[in-house]
Each structure stands twice: as C-alpha cells, then as structure tokens.
C-alpha cells in the first residue's frame, strides 16, 4: 500500500502522540493507518506500508484489539485476516476513555481506598489529602458513568451546550444540590 503525503503526516503524528499517550509509537502508527484506510488491511499490507517488522505488526494489532480499537475482518475468498477500525468516531472515543479509565483511574482509586482502609498512619495532613483526592476521583468517575450511559445523540447535544450549562447552574443558584447524594 502506497501512502499519500496526507496519510504519511497523519500516521507520523499518531506515532509521536502514541508515545505521549503511553502506547508504543508503532501501535499509534498502525492505528492511524487503519483509521484512514477505506478498506480493511492485512498484516502484510500494514508491515509494508509502515516499513516495520512483521512481529511489530502482530504485537501492535494484538494490543489494539485488546483495547477494542481494531476489529478483525474476514474478506470472502481471502484466507488472510484483515483489520479495520470502527466507523463510529463516538464509539472509538468512548472506548478510548473507558480503557484509559480501567488502566489509569480505577487502579489509582483502588489504591487510595486501600490506603484509607489501613487506618490512621500518623500524618493527618497526608490522610486528609488522600481522602480529598479519592472523593474528587469518585465524583469524576460517577460523572463519567452518567455520561457513558447517555445515548450518543444526547451526549453530543449536552456537549454543544458548553458554557451555557455553567450559566444555567449560576442562575439556578441554591436550587441545585451542591453534592451528589
């Protein structure tokens, strides 16, 4: 597969960003290539397009599949496995957020709860900070859970309201509860 300059720039950028997002550069490039491809690609095509080793391609595809970001596709008359990304951008974003939450937020929240369960450790300030951080993360994850349950159309509508929501909250003043019950 020959990549256009547009493809090349996009793929290179995703590779660079991948390392900042905590994934291997090659994994980012594989994802970007599949994301822009109008047809599913097999591992040989990916290997050739990115000039990477076949083992790098296989490992990258496995990682992306484990995140739910790459789908296996069988094409009629072709024994090779082909790969593609979901068409729905919102599904991709929701998957990314959920996977990051599982890998980053949930373990942190578990550790904070574990530390609190250990009881007083002789440092009131540190214990209060840990409790404060746990409460904030729990509030954020509760909000995330509420948003994740929304249908995509409703979520998009909510997001387009932007700063108007803050104005609504200001106008409602004392009518809205300040904390979650």
CSV table of C-alpha atoms in Angstrom, one decimal, residues 101 124-125 130 143:
chain,number,residue,atom,x,y,z
A,101,UNK,CA,-10.2,4.7,32.9
A,124,UNK,CA,-3.3,13.8,59.4
A,125,UNK,CA,-2.5,16.1,56.6
A,130,UNK,CA,-5.7,11.2,50.2
A,143,UNK,CA,-20.0,11.8,36.3
